[in-house]
PDB file of C-alpha atoms in Angstrom:
ATOM      1  CA  GLN G  23       2.690 -15.069  10.641  1.00  0.00           C
ATOM      2  CA  VAL G  24       2.076 -11.289  10.866  1.00  0.00           C
ATOM      3  CA  GLN G  25      -1.644 -10.128  10.341  1.00  0.00           C
ATOM      4  CA  LEU G  26      -2.233  -6.937   8.270  1.00  0.00           C
ATOM      5  CA  VAL G  27      -5.478  -4.997   8.610  1.00  0.00           C
ATOM      6  CA  GLU G  28      -6.429  -2.233   6.047  1.00  0.00           C
ATOM      7  CA  SER G  29      -8.964   0.427   6.816  1.00  0.00           C
ATOM      8  CA  GLY G  30     -10.094   3.710   5.530  1.00  0.00           C
ATOM      9  CA  GLY G  31     -11.508   2.911   2.182  1.00  0.00           C
ATOM     10  CA  GLN G  32     -14.869   4.507   1.239  1.00  0.00           C
ATOM     11  CA  LEU G  33     -16.829   6.159  -1.467  1.00  0.00           C
ATOM     12  CA  VAL G  34     -15.359   9.656  -2.400  1.00  0.00           C
ATOM     13  CA  GLN G  35     -15.914  12.164  -5.155  1.00  0.00           C
ATOM     14  CA  ALA G  36     -13.198  12.715  -7.617  1.00  0.00           C
ATOM     15  CA  GLY G  37     -10.703  15.289  -6.485  1.00  0.00           C
ATOM     16  CA  GLY G  38     -11.310  14.250  -2.934  1.00  0.00           C
ATOM     17  CA  SER G  39      -8.735  12.690  -0.468  1.00  0.00           C
ATOM     18  CA  LEU G  40      -8.451   9.449   1.618  1.00  0.00           C
ATOM     19  CA  ARG G  41      -6.062   8.084   4.085  1.00  0.00           C
ATOM     20  CA  LEU G  42      -5.702   4.361   4.290  1.00  0.00           C
ATOM     21  CA  SER G  43      -4.193   2.499   7.114  1.00  0.00           C
ATOM     22  CA  CYS G  44      -2.569  -0.846   7.562  1.00  0.00           C
ATOM     23  CA  THR G  45      -2.200  -1.994  11.087  1.00  0.00           C
ATOM     24  CA  ALA G  46       0.176  -5.007  11.783  1.00  0.00           C
ATOM     25  CA  SER G  47      -0.262  -7.464  14.593  1.00  0.00           C
ATOM     26  CA  ASP G  48       3.329  -7.152  15.589  1.00  0.00           C
ATOM     27  CA  ARG G  49       6.364  -4.676  15.066  1.00  0.00           C
ATOM     28  CA  THR G  50       7.015  -5.818  11.594  1.00  0.00           C
ATOM     29  CA  PHE G  51       7.312  -2.335  10.073  1.00  0.00           C
ATOM     30  CA  ASN G  52      10.409  -2.030  12.255  1.00  0.00           C
ATOM     31  CA  SER G  53      12.106  -4.692  10.475  1.00  0.00           C
ATOM     32  CA  TYR G  54      10.544  -5.073   7.035  1.00  0.00           C
ATOM     33  CA  ALA G  55       9.922  -3.224   3.862  1.00  0.00           C
ATOM     34  CA  MET G  56       6.098  -2.970   2.903  1.00  0.00           C
ATOM     35  CA  GLY G  57       4.071  -2.043   0.059  1.00  0.00           C
ATOM     36  CA  TRP G  58       0.403  -0.932  -0.980  1.00  0.00           C
ATOM     37  CA  PHE G  59      -1.174  -2.716  -4.090  1.00  0.00           C
ATOM     38  CA  ARG G  60      -4.620  -2.296  -5.573  1.00  0.00           C
ATOM     39  CA  GLN G  61      -6.822  -4.454  -7.570  1.00  0.00           C
ATOM     40  CA  ALA G  62      -9.709  -2.983  -9.864  1.00  0.00           C
ATOM     41  CA  PRO G  63     -12.491  -5.395 -10.969  1.00  0.00           C
ATOM     42  CA  GLY G  64     -11.357  -7.472 -13.863  1.00  0.00           C
ATOM     43  CA  LYS G  65      -7.811  -6.264 -13.614  1.00  0.00           C
ATOM     44  CA  GLU G  66      -4.520  -7.695 -12.324  1.00  0.00           C
ATOM     45  CA  ARG G  67      -3.273  -6.578  -8.815  1.00  0.00           C
ATOM     46  CA  GLU G  68      -0.973  -3.606  -9.439  1.00  0.00           C
ATOM     47  CA  PHE G  69       1.744  -1.870  -7.502  1.00  0.00           C
ATOM     48  CA  VAL G  70       1.094   1.439  -5.939  1.00  0.00           C
ATOM     49  CA  ALA G  71       3.619   2.400  -3.412  1.00  0.00           C
ATOM     50  CA  ALA G  72       6.230   0.959  -1.066  1.00  0.00           C
ATOM     51  CA  PHE G  73       8.802   2.030   1.448  1.00  0.00           C
ATOM     52  CA  SER G  74      12.076   0.426   2.248  1.00  0.00           C
ATOM     53  CA  ARG G  75      12.831  -1.261   5.572  1.00  0.00           C
ATOM     54  CA  SER G  76      14.445   1.813   6.848  1.00  0.00           C
ATOM     55  CA  GLY G  77      11.764   3.893   5.590  1.00  0.00           C
ATOM     56  CA  GLY G  78      14.304   6.081   3.772  1.00  0.00           C
ATOM     57  CA  ASN G  79      13.274   5.128   0.448  1.00  0.00           C
ATOM     58  CA  THR G  80       9.913   5.372  -1.053  1.00  0.00           C
ATOM     59  CA  TYR G  81       8.739   4.050  -4.502  1.00  0.00           C
ATOM     60  CA  TYR G  82       5.483   5.068  -6.438  1.00  0.00           C
ATOM     61  CA  ALA G  83       3.593   3.672  -9.419  1.00  0.00           C
ATOM     62  CA  ASP G  84       3.784   6.556 -12.160  1.00  0.00           C
ATOM     63  CA  SER G  85      -0.009   6.700 -12.061  1.00  0.00           C
ATOM     64  CA  VAL G  86      -0.013   7.986  -8.419  1.00  0.00           C
ATOM     65  CA  LYS G  87       3.308   9.919  -8.164  1.00  0.00           C
ATOM     66  CA  GLY G  88       2.735  13.226  -6.858  1.00  0.00           C
ATOM     67  CA  ARG G  89      -0.961  12.386  -5.596  1.00  0.00           C
ATOM     68  CA  PHE G  90      -0.350   9.582  -2.991  1.00  0.00           C
ATOM     69  CA  THR G  91       2.156   9.445  -0.081  1.00  0.00           C
ATOM     70  CA  ILE G  92       3.154   6.304   1.803  1.00  0.00           C
ATOM     71  CA  SER G  93       4.332   6.665   5.384  1.00  0.00           C
ATOM     72  CA  ARG G  94       4.608   4.704   8.635  1.00  0.00           C
ATOM     73  CA  ASP G  95       4.352   5.197  12.388  1.00  0.00           C
ATOM     74  CA  ASN G  96       6.469   2.277  14.002  1.00  0.00           C
ATOM     75  CA  ALA G  97       5.068   3.132  17.478  1.00  0.00           C
ATOM     76  CA  LYS G  98       1.592   2.295  16.223  1.00  0.00           C
ATOM     77  CA  ASN G  99       2.549  -0.560  14.073  1.00  0.00           C
ATOM     78  CA  THR G 100       0.744   1.131  11.204  1.00  0.00           C
ATOM     79  CA  ALA G 101       1.492   2.164   7.696  1.00  0.00           C
ATOM     80  CA  TYR G 102      -0.380   4.870   5.818  1.00  0.00           C
ATOM     81  CA  LEU G 103      -1.352   5.728   2.169  1.00  0.00           C
ATOM     82  CA  GLN G 104      -2.500   9.257   1.866  1.00  0.00           C
ATOM     83  CA  MET G 105      -4.286   9.648  -1.447  1.00  0.00           C
ATOM     84  CA  ASN G 106      -5.039  13.153  -2.782  1.00  0.00           C
ATOM     85  CA  SER G 107      -6.644  14.362  -6.135  1.00  0.00           C
ATOM     86  CA  LEU G 108      -8.324  10.956  -6.501  1.00  0.00           C
ATOM     87  CA  LYS G 109      -9.554   9.974  -9.778  1.00  0.00           C
ATOM     88  CA  PRO G 110     -12.258   7.455 -10.942  1.00  0.00           C
ATOM     89  CA  GLU G 111      -9.493   5.237 -12.204  1.00  0.00           C
ATOM     90  CA  ASP G 112      -8.236   4.811  -8.707  1.00  0.00           C
ATOM     91  CA  THR G 113     -11.308   2.977  -7.794  1.00  0.00           C
ATOM     92  CA  ALA G 114     -10.086  -0.651  -6.544  1.00  0.00           C
ATOM     93  CA  VAL G 115      -9.442  -2.620  -3.587  1.00  0.00           C
ATOM     94  CA  TYR G 116      -6.203  -1.537  -1.967  1.00  0.00           C
ATOM     95  CA  TYR G 117      -4.159  -4.125  -0.046  1.00  0.00           C
ATOM     96  CA  CYS G 118      -1.029  -3.688   2.094  1.00  0.00           C
ATOM     97  CA  ALA G 119       1.572  -6.389   2.216  1.00  0.00           C
ATOM     98  CA  ARG G 120       4.911  -7.041   3.858  1.00  0.00           C
ATOM     99  CA  GLN G 121       8.017  -7.339   1.490  1.00  0.00           C
ATOM    100  CA  ARG G 122      10.141 -10.569   1.426  1.00  0.00           C
ATOM    101  CA  VAL G 123      13.601 -10.247   2.813  1.00  0.00           C
ATOM    102  CA  GLY G 124      16.208  -9.838   0.189  1.00  0.00           C
ATOM    103  CA  THR G 125      14.013  -8.003  -2.244  1.00  0.00           C
ATOM    104  CA  ILE G 126      16.232  -5.867  -4.658  1.00  0.00           C
ATOM    105  CA  THR G 127      15.132  -2.403  -5.667  1.00  0.00           C
ATOM    106  CA  SER G 128      14.099  -3.477  -9.152  1.00  0.00           C
ATOM    107  CA  SER G 129      11.773  -5.971  -7.677  1.00  0.00           C
ATOM    108  CA  VAL G 130       9.773  -3.785  -5.231  1.00  0.00           C
ATOM    109  CA  ARG G 131       6.883  -3.569  -7.647  1.00  0.00           C
ATOM    110  CA  ASP G 132       6.484  -7.091  -8.110  1.00  0.00           C
ATOM    111  CA  PRO G 133       3.700  -8.665  -5.937  1.00  0.00           C
ATOM    112  CA  ARG G 134       5.512 -11.988  -5.790  1.00  0.00           C
ATOM    113  CA  ARG G 135       8.091 -10.328  -3.536  1.00  0.00           C
ATOM    114  CA  TYR G 136       5.537  -9.875  -0.710  1.00  0.00           C
ATOM    115  CA  ASP G 137       4.351 -12.450   1.545  1.00  0.00           C
ATOM    116  CA  SER G 138       1.988 -11.431   4.404  1.00  0.00           C
ATOM    117  CA  TRP G 139      -1.146  -9.614   2.796  1.00  0.00           C
ATOM    118  CA  GLY G 140      -4.146  -7.846   4.459  1.00  0.00           C
ATOM    119  CA  GLN G 141      -7.783  -8.510   3.431  1.00  0.00           C
ATOM    120  CA  GLY G 142      -8.026  -5.183   1.529  1.00  0.00           C
ATOM    121  CA  THR G 143     -10.097  -2.112   1.744  1.00  0.00           C
ATOM    122  CA  ARG G 144     -12.444  -0.848  -0.951  1.00  0.00           C
ATOM    123  CA  VAL G 145     -11.984   2.655  -2.359  1.00  0.00           C
ATOM    124  CA  THR G 146     -14.710   3.916  -4.849  1.00  0.00           C
ATOM    125  CA  VAL G 147     -14.151   7.139  -6.612  1.00  0.00           C
ATOM    126  CA  SER G 148     -17.194   8.745  -8.184  1.00  0.00           C
ATOM    127  CA  SER G 149     -16.776  11.109 -11.112  1.00  0.00           C
TER     128      SER G 149
END
């Protein structure tokens, strides 16, 4: 079972930027698609962004499109989520997860299509 470790979360002012990292214990990003999700207090976990196994396709929630960018560095076994123009409503615990094999495009936003999850990193955006 791959281990995923997120980092980079912290307190930031509205309008600021953060880069989250997700480091895998193996070369999983070479062979799997992965995604970022977030969960705010009292809310369900929601999709943020994902990239395909090849990395050639990326997907974003409407709420972050144009502000967040997902990427990966296979050599470092690390995926990133660059977050710009942060808003208070972006406050949440952010998780990375590996996508199940066979997931179709229409399901990339469904958290049930992901198996291995990290422990999360907390992002707090102050107004």
